[in-house]
XYZ file of C-alpha atoms in Angstrom:
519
model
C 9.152 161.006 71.937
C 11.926 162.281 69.980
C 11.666 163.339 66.329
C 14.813 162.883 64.306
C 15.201 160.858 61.100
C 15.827 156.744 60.975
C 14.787 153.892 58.777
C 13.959 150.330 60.439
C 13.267 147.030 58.049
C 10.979 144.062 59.510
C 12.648 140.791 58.748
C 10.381 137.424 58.586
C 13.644 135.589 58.509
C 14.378 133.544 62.203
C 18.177 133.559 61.017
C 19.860 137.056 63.713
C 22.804 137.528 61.409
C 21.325 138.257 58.311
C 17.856 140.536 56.910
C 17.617 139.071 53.158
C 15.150 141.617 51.731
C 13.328 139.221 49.732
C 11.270 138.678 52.827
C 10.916 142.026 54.774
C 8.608 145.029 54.863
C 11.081 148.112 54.759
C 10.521 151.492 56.802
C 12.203 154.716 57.958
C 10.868 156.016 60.776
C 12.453 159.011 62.918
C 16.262 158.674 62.749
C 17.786 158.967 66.487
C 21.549 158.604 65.030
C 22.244 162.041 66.938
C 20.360 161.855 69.438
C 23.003 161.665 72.561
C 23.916 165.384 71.005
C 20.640 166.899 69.838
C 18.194 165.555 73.318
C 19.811 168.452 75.186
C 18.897 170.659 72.943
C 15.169 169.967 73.089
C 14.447 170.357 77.151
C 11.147 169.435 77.006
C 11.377 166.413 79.841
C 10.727 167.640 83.426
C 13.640 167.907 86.236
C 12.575 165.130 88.084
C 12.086 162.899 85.244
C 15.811 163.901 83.590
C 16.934 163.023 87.209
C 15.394 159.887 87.584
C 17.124 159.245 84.205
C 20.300 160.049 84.910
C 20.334 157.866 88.298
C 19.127 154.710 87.452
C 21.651 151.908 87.960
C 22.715 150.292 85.051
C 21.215 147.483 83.871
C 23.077 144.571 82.235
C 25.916 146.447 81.192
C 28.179 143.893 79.932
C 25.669 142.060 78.155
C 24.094 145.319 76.944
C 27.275 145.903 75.456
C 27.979 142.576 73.460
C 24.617 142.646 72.251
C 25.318 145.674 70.652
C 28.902 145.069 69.383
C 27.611 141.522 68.080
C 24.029 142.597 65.988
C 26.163 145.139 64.526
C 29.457 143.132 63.715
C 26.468 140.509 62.099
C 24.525 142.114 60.902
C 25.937 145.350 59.266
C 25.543 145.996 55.316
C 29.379 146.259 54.625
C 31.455 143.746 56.088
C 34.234 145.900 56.537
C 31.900 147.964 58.654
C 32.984 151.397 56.992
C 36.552 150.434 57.772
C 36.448 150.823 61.673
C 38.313 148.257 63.627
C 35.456 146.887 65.892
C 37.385 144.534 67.569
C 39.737 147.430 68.715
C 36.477 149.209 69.807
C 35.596 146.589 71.816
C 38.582 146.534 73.499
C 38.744 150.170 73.983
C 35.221 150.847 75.298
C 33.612 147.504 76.931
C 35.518 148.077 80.092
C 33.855 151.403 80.418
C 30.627 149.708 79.830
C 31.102 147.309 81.778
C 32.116 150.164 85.000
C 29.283 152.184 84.181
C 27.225 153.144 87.384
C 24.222 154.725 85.554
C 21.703 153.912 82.605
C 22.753 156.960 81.225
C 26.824 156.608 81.632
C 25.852 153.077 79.766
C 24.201 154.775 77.053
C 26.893 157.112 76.155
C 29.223 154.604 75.934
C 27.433 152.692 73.676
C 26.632 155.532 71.527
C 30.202 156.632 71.759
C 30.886 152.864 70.081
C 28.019 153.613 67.034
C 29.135 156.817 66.603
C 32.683 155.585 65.435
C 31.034 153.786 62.147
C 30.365 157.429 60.907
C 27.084 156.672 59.941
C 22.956 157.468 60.329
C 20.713 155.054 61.709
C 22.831 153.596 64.820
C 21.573 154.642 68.124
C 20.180 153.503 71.410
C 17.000 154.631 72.284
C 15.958 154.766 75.893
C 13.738 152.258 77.516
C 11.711 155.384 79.167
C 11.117 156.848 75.253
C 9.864 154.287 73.505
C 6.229 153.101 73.444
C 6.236 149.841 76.121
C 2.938 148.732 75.068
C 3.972 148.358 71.048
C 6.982 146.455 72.160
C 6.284 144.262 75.095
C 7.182 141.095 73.617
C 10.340 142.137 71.775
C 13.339 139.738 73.038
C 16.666 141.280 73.481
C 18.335 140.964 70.926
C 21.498 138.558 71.773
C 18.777 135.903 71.598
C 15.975 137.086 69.202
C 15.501 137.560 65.805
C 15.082 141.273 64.863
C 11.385 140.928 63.998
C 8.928 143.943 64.665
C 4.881 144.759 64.646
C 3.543 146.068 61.722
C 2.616 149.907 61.894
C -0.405 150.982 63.295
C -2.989 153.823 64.199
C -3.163 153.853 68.163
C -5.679 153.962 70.497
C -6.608 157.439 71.390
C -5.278 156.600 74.898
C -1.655 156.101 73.756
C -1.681 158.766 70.983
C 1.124 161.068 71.691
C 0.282 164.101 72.245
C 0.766 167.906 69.759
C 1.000 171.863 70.038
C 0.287 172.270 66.512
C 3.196 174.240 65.319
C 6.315 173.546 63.746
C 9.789 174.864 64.520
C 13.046 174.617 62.104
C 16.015 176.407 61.907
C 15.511 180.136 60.660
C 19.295 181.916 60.213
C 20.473 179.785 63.135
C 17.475 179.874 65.615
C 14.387 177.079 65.839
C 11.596 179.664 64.768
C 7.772 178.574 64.394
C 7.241 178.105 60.589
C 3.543 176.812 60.832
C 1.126 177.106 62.920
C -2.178 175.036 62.828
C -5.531 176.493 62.936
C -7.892 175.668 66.083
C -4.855 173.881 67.595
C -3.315 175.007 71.503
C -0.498 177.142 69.579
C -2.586 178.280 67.370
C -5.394 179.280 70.575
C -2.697 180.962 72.335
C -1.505 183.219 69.446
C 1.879 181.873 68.467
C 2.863 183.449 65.224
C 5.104 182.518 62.363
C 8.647 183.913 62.808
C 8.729 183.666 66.886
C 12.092 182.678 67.916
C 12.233 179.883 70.848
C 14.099 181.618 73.821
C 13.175 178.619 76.674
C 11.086 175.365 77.533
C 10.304 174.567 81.102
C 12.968 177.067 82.025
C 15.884 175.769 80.270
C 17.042 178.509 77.790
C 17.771 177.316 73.818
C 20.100 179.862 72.825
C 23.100 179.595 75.106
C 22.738 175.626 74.195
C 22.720 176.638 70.566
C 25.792 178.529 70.854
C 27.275 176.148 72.431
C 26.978 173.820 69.577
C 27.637 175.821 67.120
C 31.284 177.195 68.731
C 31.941 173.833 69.194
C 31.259 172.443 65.280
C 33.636 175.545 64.554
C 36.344 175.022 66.807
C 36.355 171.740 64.746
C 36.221 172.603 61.692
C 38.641 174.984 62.023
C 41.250 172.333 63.224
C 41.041 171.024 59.778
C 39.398 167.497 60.923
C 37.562 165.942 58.553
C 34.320 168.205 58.705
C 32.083 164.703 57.951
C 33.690 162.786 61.178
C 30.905 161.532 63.385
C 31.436 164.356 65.340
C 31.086 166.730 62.914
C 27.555 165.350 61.533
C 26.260 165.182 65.121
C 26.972 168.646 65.735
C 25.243 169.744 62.290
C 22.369 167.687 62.817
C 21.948 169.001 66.599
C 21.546 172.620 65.199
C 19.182 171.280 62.513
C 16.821 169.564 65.108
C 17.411 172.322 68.280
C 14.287 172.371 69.795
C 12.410 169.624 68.177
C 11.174 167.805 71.735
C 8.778 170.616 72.257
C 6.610 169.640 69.245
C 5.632 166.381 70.932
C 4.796 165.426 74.536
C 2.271 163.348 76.151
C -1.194 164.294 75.904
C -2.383 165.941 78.763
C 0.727 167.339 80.197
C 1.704 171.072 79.635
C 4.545 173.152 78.153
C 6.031 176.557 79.274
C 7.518 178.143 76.321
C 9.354 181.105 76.381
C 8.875 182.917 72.645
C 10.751 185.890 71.223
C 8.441 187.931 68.885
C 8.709 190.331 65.699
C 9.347 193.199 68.064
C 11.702 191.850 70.308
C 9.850 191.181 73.338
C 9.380 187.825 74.933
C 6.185 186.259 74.834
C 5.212 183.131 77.468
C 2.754 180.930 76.862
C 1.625 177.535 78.565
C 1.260 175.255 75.713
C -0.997 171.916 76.937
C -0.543 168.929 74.318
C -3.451 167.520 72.584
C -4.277 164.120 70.950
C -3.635 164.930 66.894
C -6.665 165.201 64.730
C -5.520 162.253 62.560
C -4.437 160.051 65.576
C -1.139 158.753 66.085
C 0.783 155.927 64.198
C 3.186 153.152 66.085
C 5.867 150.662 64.232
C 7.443 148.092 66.982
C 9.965 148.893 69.435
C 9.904 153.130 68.598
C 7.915 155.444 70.235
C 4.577 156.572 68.586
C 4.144 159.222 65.866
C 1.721 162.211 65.340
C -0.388 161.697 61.968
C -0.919 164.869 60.319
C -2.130 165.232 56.397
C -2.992 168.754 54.832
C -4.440 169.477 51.244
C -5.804 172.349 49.416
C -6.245 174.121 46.400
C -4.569 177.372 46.210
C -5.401 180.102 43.664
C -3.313 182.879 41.925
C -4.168 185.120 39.131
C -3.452 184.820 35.477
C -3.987 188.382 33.462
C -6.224 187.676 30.740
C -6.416 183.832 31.668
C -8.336 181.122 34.065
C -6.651 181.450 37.637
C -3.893 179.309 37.958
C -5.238 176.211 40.361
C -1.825 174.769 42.633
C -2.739 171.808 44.675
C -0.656 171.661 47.850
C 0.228 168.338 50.028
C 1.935 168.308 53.192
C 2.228 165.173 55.505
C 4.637 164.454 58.508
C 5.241 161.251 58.391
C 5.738 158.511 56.188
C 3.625 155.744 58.206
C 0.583 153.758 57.087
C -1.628 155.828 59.720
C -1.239 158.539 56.800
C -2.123 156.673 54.017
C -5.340 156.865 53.845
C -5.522 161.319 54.299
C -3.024 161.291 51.673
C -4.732 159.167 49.065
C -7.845 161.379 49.523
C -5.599 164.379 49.550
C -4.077 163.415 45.998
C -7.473 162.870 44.961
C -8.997 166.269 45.984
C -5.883 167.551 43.546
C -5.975 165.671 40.369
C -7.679 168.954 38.858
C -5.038 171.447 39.276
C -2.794 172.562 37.365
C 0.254 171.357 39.493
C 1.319 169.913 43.112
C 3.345 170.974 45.755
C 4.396 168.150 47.799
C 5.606 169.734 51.353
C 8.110 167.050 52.787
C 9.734 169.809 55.185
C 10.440 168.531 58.668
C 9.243 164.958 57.293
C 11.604 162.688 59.054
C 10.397 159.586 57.165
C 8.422 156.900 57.794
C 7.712 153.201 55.493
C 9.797 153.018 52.891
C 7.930 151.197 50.758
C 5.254 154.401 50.780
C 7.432 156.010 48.868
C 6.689 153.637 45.868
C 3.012 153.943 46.128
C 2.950 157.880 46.429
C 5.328 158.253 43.781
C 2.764 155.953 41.768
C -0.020 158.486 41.807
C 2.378 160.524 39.683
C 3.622 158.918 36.827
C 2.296 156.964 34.327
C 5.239 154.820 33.180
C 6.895 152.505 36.094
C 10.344 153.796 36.702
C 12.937 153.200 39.889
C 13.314 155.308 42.725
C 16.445 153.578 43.389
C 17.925 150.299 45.814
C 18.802 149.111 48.673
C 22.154 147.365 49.154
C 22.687 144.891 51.673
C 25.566 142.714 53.289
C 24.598 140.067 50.534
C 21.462 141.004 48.641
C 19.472 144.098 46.836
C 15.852 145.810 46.776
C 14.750 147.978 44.119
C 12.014 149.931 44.595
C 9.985 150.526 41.594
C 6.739 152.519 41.577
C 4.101 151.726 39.095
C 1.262 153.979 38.016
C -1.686 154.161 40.355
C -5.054 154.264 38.593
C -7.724 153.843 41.398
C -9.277 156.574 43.324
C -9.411 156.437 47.028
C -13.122 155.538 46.696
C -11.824 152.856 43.990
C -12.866 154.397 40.675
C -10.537 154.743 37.675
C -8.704 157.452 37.158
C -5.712 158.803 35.160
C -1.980 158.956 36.981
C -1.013 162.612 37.681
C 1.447 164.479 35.258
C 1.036 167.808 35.103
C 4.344 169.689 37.045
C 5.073 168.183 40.150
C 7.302 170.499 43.081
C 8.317 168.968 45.592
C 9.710 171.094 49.108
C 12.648 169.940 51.316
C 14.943 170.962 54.549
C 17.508 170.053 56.816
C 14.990 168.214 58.338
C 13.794 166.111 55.631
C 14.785 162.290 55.974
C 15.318 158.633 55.317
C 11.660 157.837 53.227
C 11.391 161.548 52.344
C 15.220 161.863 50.890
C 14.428 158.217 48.951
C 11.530 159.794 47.494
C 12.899 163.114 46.714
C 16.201 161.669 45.553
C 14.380 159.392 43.261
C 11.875 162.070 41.544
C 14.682 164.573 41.457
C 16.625 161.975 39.209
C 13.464 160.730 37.284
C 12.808 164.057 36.021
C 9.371 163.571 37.410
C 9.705 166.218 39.650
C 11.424 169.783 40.234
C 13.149 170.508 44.157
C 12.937 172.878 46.127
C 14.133 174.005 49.430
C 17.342 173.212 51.603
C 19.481 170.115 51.065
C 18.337 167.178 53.463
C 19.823 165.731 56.244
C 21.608 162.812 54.372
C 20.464 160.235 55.914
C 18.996 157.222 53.749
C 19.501 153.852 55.596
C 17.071 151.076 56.352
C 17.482 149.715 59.647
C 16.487 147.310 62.493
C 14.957 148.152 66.136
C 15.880 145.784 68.140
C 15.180 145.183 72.405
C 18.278 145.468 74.219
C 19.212 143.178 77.461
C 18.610 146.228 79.347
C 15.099 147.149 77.599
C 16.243 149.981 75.964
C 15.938 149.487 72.024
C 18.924 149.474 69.266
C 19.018 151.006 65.887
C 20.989 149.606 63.458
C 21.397 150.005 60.036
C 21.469 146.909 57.615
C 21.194 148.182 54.242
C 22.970 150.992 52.332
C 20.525 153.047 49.722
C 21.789 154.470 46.046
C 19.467 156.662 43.317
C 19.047 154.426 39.886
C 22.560 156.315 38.667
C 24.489 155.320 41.951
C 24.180 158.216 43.765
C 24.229 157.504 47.314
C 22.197 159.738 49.667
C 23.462 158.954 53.096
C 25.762 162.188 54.065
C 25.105 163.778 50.959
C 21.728 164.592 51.071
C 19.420 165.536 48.325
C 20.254 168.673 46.836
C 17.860 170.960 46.033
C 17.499 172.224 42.143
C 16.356 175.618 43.463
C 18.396 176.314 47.048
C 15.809 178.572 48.760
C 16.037 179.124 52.502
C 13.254 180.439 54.819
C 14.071 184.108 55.698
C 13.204 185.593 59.283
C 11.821 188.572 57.759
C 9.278 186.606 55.063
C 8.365 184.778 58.010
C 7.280 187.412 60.057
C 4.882 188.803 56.901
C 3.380 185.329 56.559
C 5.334 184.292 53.443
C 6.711 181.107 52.377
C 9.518 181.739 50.365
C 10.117 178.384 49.250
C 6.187 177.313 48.140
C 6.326 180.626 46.424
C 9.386 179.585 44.228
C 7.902 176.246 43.641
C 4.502 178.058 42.593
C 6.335 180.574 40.533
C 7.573 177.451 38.578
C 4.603 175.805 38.544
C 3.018 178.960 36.917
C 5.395 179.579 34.394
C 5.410 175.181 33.124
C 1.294 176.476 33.459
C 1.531 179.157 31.175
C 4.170 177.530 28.678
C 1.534 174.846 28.320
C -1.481 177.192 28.004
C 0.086 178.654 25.061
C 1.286 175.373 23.118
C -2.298 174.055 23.749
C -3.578 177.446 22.136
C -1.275 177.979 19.111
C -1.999 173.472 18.546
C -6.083 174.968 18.467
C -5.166 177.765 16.388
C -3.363 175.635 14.182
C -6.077 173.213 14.003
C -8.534 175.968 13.268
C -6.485 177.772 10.295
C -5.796 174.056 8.717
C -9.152 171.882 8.804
């Protein structure tokens, strides 16, 4: 499975060239829009599966190809499709997908054809990566309407497999920033700040290098520094490494490590079914569930500790929503919330109206979607039940919430639409920028198209998609704090949370003293 940002919609309409949203269930699952770029980076499959890969005879190629150049010429949000001439396209690249002797030669072609739009959410995901079982039925889509499976939590038999550690990049390097208790990385002493040097033998660095001479040989030709290109290049740095945080369960990693000191640390990392299960929408491969919650204390001189509730999830699928009800609920007593969406790569859209719901208590818009010839808004309204269905108060005490690079589609909507509320305060690294809904469709072939159908702007008409959501407070993770088991960025969203604490503290005592001098 691959783990980079996307957004699907489910359409109940039978009509292929249109996805009216007044009839759809909207997601944004893990965006694959780089993915011809950033998959070296990650060398997590084995040699002979990359080989048998790379040889297989193309399927279907011509058909393969129209299929593509038609759901997108149908079905794409702006007419004009973002002003490239796709007939010319066509022309250009179909006989080179039509000569194509390998499923992989195909591939590139036809991401070579996306990639001109300019835009997130168009990719072709291989047949071999995405879950068979959740998409058996699918239809290619020259003859089916783009209709999906609703999400769900998977067997334990077809839950993909985790290491339980997360990797971002750290001043240019994929470095562990979490590590999960009682998990194999965890059990084999991985620490926060170790650099990845190699998995299964292929080295990251000289691949990172490569990438990154290659973004500035381009921007230094004074090409537009937003080109497709460009963006790929950016968001393969961003991701390097990612593949290694997800494998099948069972099978084993060797990971190379660089440490505090220096030295190089190997470890054989064997994937394990995640503690929360794993979640599946349709034609894309499955997704590790993972929820976190708890209450962390710091001193007040001369006060009651101050109580900051912190919520971290992975994922915005339906698998989750359940641990992250519970995990608001365990929270509603402190005195403010952290809401981790670092390395969150999205998920359901709609979740992002019902979490935002447990913190307001006035409806308000997160913002819409914009299609070829119709519009979503998506409004949250305050949520008053508890997980266990009692009554309770919306939160609205300070809310934080923390982003990265890595932070996408769902997560950026959500973010975005706080940020601009004034309902929350950011924190973090501006996201990856890309916000669109989109469509997974089978492809003659059996590998599976993304497309995007829908564009996405904040309530004041910001749009997110290669902007990003910028941060109030920019704060990047430092090696060094890393390495002492510091979290730079919760600790500047704490420190804020604190000082709204205090502020309120105060007003609340000089109200009572008031009171008191003035019966």
């Amino acid at each position: 499975m691959r783990k980079f940002p996307m957004s699907t919609v489910r359409s109940r309409e039978s009509s292929p060239s249109r996805a009216p949203f007044r009839a759809v269930r909207v997601l944004a699952a893990c965006a694959l829009s780089a993915l011809a770029v950033i998959a070296p980076l990650g060398g997590c499959a084995s040699a002979p599966e990359a080989a048998m890969a790379r040889s297989a005879p193309a399927a279907l190629p011509r058909e393969t190809f129209d299929a593509v150049w038609t759901t997108v010429r149908d079905q794409h949000f702006d007419p004009s499709l973002n002003g490239v001439d796709w007939n010319a396209v066509r022309d250009e690249l179909r006989p080179r997908a039509e000569a194509a002797k390998s499923q992989s030669e195909l591939r590139g072609v036809l991401q070579e054809m996306l990639a001109t739009l300019g835009q997130s959410h168009f990719s072709v995901i291989p047949a071999e990566a995405d879950d068979a079982d959740g998409a058996a039925e699918q239809e290619p889509a020259s003859t089916a309407s783009t209709t999906s499976a609703e999400p769900e939590l998977l067997p334990p038999d077809r839950a993909v497999g985790v290491l339980g550690l997360d990797l971002a990049s750290v001043e240019g390097f994929p470095t562990v920033t979490r590590v999960t208790p009682g998990l194999p990385a965890a059990r084999a002493g991985v620490l926060l700040g170790w650099r990845l040097v190699a998995v299964n033998g292929a080295e990251i660095a000289p691949m990172v290098e490569e990438t990154r001479a290659r973004l500035a040989e381009l921007e230094s030709s004074g090409r537009d520094p937003h080109s497709p290109e460009a963006t790929q290049l950016r968001m393969a740095l961003v991701f390097a490494g990612q593949q290694l945080l997800v494998g099948p369960v069972g099978s084993t990693a060797e990971v190379v490590f660089e440490d505090a000191s220096g030295a190089e640390q190997s470890v054989s990392l064997s994937y394990e079914a995640p503690p929360l299960g794993s979640s599946s929408f349709g034609n894309l491969p499955p997704f590790p569930v993972d929820v976190q919650s708890q209450v962390l204390e710091r001193p007040v001189e001369g006060g009651a500790p101050l109580r900051v509730g912190y919520l971290a999830f992975n994922i915005w699928m339906t698998g989750a929503s359940d641990a992250i009800h519970r995990g608001v609920d365990k929270l509603r007593r402190s005195d403010g919330i952290v809401l981790d969406l670092r390395g969150n790569p999205g998920g359901v859209a709609a979740m992002s109206m019902g979490v935002a719901g447990f913190f307001t208590a006035e409806p308000f818009s997160l913002g819409t979607f914009i299609g070829r010839d119709n519009s979503l808004e998506f409004r949250a309204a305050p949520r008053r039940l508890s997980a266990e269905g009692t009554r309770v108060r919306p939160y609205t005490r300070p809310l934080a919430i923390l982003i990265d690079g890595r932070s996408a589609s769902t997560s950026e909507i959500f973010a975005g639409g706080m940020q601009e509320a004034g309902r929350a305060r950011v924190f973090g690294e501006t996201t990856a920028g890309m916000a669109l809904p989109a469509q997974a469709v089978r492809l003659p072939n059996g590998d599976v198209l993304l497309h995007a159908i829908a564009d996405f702007a904040t309530p004041k008409g910001v749009r997110i998609e290669g902007r990003g959501v910028v941060p109030d407070e920019v704060v990047p993770q430092r090696l060094s704090s890393l390495r002492e088991g510091r979290d730079e960025v919760l600790e500047q969203a704490i420190t804020w949370i604190r000082t709204r604490t205090l502020e309120s503290r105060a007003e609340r005592a000089k109200r009572a003293e008031s009171g008191a001098s003035n019966p």
